[in-house]
PDB file of C-alpha atoms in Angstrom:
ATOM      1  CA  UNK A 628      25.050  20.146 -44.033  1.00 94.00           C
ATOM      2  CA  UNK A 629      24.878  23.142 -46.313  1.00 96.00           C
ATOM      3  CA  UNK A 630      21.875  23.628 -48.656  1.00 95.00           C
ATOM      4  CA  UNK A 631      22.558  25.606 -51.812  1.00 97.00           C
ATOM      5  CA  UNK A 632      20.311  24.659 -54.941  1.00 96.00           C
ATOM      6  CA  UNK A 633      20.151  27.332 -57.825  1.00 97.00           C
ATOM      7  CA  UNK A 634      18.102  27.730 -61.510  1.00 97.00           C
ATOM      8  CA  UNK A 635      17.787  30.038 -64.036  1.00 97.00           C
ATOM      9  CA  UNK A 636      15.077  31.259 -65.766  1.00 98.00           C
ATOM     10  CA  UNK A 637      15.208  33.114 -69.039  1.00 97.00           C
ATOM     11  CA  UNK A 638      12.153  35.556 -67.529  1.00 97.00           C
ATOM     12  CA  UNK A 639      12.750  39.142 -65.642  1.00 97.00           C
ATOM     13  CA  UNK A 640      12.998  37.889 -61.786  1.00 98.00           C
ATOM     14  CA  UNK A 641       9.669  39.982 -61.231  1.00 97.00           C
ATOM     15  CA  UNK A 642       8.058  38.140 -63.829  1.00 97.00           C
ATOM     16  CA  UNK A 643       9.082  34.544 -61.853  1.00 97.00           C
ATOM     17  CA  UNK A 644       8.610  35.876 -58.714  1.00 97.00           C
ATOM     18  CA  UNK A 645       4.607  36.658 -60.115  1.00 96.00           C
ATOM     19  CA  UNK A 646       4.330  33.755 -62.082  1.00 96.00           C
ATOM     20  CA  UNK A 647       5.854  31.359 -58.801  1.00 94.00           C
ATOM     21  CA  UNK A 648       2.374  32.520 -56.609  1.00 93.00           C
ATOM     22  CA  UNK A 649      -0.215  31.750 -59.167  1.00 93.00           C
ATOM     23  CA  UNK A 650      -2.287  29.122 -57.946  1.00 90.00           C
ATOM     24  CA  UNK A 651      -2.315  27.218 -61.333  1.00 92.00           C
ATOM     25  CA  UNK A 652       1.213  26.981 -61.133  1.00 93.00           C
ATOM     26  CA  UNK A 653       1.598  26.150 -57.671  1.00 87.00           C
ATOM     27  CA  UNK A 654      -0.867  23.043 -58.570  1.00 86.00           C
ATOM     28  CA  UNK A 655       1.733  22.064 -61.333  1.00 89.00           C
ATOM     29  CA  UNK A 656       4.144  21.780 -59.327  1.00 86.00           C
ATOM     30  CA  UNK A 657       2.844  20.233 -56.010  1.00 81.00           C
ATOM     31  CA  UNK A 658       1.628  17.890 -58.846  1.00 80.00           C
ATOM     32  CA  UNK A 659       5.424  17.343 -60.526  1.00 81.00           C
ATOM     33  CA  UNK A 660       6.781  16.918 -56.607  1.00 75.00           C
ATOM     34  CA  UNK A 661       7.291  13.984 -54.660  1.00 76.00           C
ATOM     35  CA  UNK A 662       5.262  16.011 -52.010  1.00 80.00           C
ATOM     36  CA  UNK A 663       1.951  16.820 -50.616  1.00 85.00           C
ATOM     37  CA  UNK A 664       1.269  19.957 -49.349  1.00 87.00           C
ATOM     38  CA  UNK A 665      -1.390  20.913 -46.750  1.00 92.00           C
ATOM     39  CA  UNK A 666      -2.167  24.613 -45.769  1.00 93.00           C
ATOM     40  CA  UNK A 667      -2.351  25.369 -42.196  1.00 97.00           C
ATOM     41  CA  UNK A 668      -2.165  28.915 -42.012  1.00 97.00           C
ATOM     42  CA  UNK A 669      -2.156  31.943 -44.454  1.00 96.00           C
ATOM     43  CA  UNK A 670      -1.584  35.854 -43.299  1.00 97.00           C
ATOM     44  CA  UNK A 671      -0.760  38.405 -45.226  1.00 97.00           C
ATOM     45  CA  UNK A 672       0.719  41.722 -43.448  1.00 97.00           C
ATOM     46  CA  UNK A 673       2.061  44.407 -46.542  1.00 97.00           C
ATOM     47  CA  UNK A 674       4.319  43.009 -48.868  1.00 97.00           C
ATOM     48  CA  UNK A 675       5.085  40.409 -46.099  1.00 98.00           C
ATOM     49  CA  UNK A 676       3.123  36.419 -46.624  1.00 97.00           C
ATOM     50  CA  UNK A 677       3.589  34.418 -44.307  1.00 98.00           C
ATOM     51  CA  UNK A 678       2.281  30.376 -44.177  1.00 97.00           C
ATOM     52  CA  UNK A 679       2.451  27.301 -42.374  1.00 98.00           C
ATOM     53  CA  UNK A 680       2.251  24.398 -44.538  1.00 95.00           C
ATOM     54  CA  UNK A 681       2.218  21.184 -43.728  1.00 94.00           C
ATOM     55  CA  UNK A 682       4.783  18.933 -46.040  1.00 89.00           C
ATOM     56  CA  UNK A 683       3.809  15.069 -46.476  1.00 88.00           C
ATOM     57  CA  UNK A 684       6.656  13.359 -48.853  1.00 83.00           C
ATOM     58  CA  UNK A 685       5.451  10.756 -50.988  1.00 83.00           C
ATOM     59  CA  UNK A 686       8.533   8.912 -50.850  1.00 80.00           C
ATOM     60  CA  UNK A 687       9.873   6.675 -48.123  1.00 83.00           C
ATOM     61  CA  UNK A 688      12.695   7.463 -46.615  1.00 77.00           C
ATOM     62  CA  UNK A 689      15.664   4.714 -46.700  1.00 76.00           C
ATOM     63  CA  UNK A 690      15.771   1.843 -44.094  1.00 83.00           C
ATOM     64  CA  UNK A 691      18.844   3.034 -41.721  1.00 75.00           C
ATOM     65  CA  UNK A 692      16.514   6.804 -41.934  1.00 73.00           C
ATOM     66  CA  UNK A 693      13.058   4.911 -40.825  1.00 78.00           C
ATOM     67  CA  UNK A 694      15.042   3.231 -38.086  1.00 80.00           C
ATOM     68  CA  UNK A 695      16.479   6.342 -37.158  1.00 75.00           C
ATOM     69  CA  UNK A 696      13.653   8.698 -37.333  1.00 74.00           C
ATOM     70  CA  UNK A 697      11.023   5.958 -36.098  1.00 80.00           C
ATOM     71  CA  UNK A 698       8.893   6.715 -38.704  1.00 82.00           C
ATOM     72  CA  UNK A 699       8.852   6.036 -42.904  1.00 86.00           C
ATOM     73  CA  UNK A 700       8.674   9.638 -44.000  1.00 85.00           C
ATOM     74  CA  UNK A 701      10.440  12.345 -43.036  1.00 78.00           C
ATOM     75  CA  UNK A 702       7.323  14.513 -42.597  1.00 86.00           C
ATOM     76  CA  UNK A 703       6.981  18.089 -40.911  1.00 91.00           C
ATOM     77  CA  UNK A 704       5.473  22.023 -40.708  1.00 95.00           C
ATOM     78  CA  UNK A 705       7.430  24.512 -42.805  1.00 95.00           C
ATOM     79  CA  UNK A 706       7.178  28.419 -41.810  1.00 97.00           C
ATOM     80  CA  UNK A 707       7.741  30.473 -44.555  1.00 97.00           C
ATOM     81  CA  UNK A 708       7.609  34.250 -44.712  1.00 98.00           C
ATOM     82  CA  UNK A 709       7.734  35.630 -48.385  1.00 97.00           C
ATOM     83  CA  UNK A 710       8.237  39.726 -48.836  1.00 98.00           C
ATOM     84  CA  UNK A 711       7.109  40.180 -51.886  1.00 97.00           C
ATOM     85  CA  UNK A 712       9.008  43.592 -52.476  1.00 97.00           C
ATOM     86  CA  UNK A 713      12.137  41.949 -51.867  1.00 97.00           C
ATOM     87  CA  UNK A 714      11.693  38.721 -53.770  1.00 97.00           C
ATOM     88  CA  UNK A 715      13.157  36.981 -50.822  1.00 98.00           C
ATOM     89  CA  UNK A 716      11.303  34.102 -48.808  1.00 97.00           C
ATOM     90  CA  UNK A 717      12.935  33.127 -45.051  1.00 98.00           C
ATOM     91  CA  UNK A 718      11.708  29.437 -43.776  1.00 97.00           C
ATOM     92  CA  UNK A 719      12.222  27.223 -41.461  1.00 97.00           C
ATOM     93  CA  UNK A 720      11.259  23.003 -41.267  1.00 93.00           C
ATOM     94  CA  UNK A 721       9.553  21.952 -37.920  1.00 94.00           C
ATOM     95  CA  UNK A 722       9.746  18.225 -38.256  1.00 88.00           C
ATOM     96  CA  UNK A 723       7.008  16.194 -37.161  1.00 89.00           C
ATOM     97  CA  UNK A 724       9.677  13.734 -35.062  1.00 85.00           C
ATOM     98  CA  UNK A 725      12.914  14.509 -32.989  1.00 83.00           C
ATOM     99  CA  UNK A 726      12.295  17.677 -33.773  1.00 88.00           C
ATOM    100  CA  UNK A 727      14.897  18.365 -31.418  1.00 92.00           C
ATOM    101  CA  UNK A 728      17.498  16.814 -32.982  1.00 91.00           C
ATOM    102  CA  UNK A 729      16.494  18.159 -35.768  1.00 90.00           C
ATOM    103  CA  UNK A 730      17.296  22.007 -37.452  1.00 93.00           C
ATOM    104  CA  UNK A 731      16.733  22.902 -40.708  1.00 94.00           C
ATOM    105  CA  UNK A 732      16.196  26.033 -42.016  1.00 97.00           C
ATOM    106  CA  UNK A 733      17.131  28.867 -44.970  1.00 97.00           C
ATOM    107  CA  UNK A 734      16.437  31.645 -47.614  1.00 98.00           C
ATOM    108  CA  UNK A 735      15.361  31.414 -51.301  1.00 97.00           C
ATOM    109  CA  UNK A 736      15.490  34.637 -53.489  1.00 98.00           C
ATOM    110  CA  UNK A 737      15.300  35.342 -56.515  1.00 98.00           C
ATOM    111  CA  UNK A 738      17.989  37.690 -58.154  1.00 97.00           C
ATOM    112  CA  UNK A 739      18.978  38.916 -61.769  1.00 97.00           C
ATOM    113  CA  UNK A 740      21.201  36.852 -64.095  1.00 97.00           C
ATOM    114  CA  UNK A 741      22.341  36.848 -67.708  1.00 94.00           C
ATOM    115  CA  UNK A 742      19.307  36.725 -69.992  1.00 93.00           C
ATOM    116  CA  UNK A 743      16.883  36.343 -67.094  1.00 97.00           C
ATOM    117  CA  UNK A 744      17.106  35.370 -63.505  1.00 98.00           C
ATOM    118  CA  UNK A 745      18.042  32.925 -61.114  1.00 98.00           C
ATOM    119  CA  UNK A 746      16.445  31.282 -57.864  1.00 98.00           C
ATOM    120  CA  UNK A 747      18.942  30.585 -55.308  1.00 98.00           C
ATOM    121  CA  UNK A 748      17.932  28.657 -52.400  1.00 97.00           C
ATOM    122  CA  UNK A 749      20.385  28.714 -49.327  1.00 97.00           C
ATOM    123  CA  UNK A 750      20.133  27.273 -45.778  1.00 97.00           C
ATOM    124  CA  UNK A 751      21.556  24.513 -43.861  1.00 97.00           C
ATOM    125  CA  UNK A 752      20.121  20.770 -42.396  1.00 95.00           C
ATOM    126  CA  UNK A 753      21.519  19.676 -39.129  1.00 95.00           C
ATOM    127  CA  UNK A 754      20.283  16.239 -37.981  1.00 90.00           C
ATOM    128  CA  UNK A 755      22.105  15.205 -34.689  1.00 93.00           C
ATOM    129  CA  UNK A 756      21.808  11.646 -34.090  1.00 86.00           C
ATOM    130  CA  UNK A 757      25.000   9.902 -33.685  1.00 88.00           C
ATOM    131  CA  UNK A 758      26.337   7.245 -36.540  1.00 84.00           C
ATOM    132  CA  UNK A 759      23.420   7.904 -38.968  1.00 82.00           C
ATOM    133  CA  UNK A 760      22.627  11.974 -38.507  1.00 88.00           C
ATOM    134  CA  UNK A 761      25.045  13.136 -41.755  1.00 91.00           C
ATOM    135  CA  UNK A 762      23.688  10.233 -43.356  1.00 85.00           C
ATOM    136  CA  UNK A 763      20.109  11.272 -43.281  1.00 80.00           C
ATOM    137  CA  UNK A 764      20.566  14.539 -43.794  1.00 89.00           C
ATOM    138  CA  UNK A 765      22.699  13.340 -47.275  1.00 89.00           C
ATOM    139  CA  UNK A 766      19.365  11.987 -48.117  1.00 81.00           C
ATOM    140  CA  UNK A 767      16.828  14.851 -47.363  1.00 81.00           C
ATOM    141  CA  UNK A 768      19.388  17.075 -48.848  1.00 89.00           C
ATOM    142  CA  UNK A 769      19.062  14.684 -51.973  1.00 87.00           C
ATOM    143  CA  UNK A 770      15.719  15.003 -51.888  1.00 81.00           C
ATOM    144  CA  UNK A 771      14.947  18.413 -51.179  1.00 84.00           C
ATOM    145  CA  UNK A 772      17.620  18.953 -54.671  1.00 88.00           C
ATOM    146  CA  UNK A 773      15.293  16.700 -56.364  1.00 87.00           C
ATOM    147  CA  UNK A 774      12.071  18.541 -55.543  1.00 85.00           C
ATOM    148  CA  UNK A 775      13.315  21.805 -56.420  1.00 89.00           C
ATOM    149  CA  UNK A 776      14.932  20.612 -59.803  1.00 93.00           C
ATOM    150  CA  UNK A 777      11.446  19.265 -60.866  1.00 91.00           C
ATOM    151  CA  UNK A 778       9.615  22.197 -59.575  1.00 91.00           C
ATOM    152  CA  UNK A 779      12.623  24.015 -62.263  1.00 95.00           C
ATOM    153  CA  UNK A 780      11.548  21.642 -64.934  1.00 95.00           C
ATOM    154  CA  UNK A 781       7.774  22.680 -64.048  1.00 95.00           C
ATOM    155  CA  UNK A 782       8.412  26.561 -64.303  1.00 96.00           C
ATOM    156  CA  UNK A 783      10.187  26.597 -67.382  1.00 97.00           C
ATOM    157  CA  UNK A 784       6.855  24.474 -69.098  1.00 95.00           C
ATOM    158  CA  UNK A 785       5.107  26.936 -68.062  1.00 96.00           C
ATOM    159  CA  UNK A 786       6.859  30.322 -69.231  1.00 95.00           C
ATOM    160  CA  UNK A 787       7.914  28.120 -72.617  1.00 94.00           C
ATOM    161  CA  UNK A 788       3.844  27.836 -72.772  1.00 91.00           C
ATOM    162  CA  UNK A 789       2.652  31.260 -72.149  1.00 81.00           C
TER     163      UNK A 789
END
């Protein structure tokens, strides 16, 4: 199932970009999310970041997805490299179950855009388990949108605020 999610910010896309790695902010929205995050590994190498992070939803997944997964959350390790010249982040979701069954990976960037920019995030969720597979990636797709509109709703706060 394709992944494309997309906001706009009235604020240059440098100024985001900037804005998106303070730590303050990054608390507001790990905060806003549905979502815990725990760091397991942060190198930087030139403009180039790259981190492991271990992602711990809040939220349990529906009944026919905890059947299907064997577990109630859809947890899991997500790789993300972030150039910082390019305003472009690749990643990639390890999941902590089936994780061969399981694919799921993409790019965000951030790009200019009438009266400010816009974050675009683009990848694709492939969960192959027969019968219920399109049906649980429906919901992680539903709640990956969900995530990322908050985290939105938390950005603009904080550019309307500074």
């Amino acid at each position: 199932m394709r992944i494309h999610v997309a906001h706009r910010f009235s604020v240059t896309p440098r100024a985001y970009w900037e804005a998106t790695r303070n730590p303050a902010l990054e608390a507001r929205m790990t905060e806003a999310g549905e979502v815990d995050f725990h760091s397991l590994e942060h190198r930087v190498e030139g403009s180039v970041t790259h981190d492991r992070i271990r992602v711990v939803p809040r939220k349990e997944l529906p009944a026919v997805a905890q059947k299907a997964l064997g577990t109630p959350r859809f947890t899991y390790v997500q790789i993300v490299d972030s150039d910082d010249d390019a305003m472009t982040t690749c990643w990639k979701v390890v999941t902590d179950v089936l994780s061969e069954k399981v694919t799921c990976a993409g790019t965000s960037r951030v790009v200019p855009a009438p009266e400010g920019c816009e974050r675009v995030i683009e990848g694709e969720i492939k969960v192959a388990i027969p019968l219920v597979g399109g049906a649980i990636e429906k919901v992680v797709l539903e709640q990956l949108a969900k995530s990322y509109d908050r985290a939105a709703d938390v950005i603009r706060d904080w550019f309307a605020r500074s």
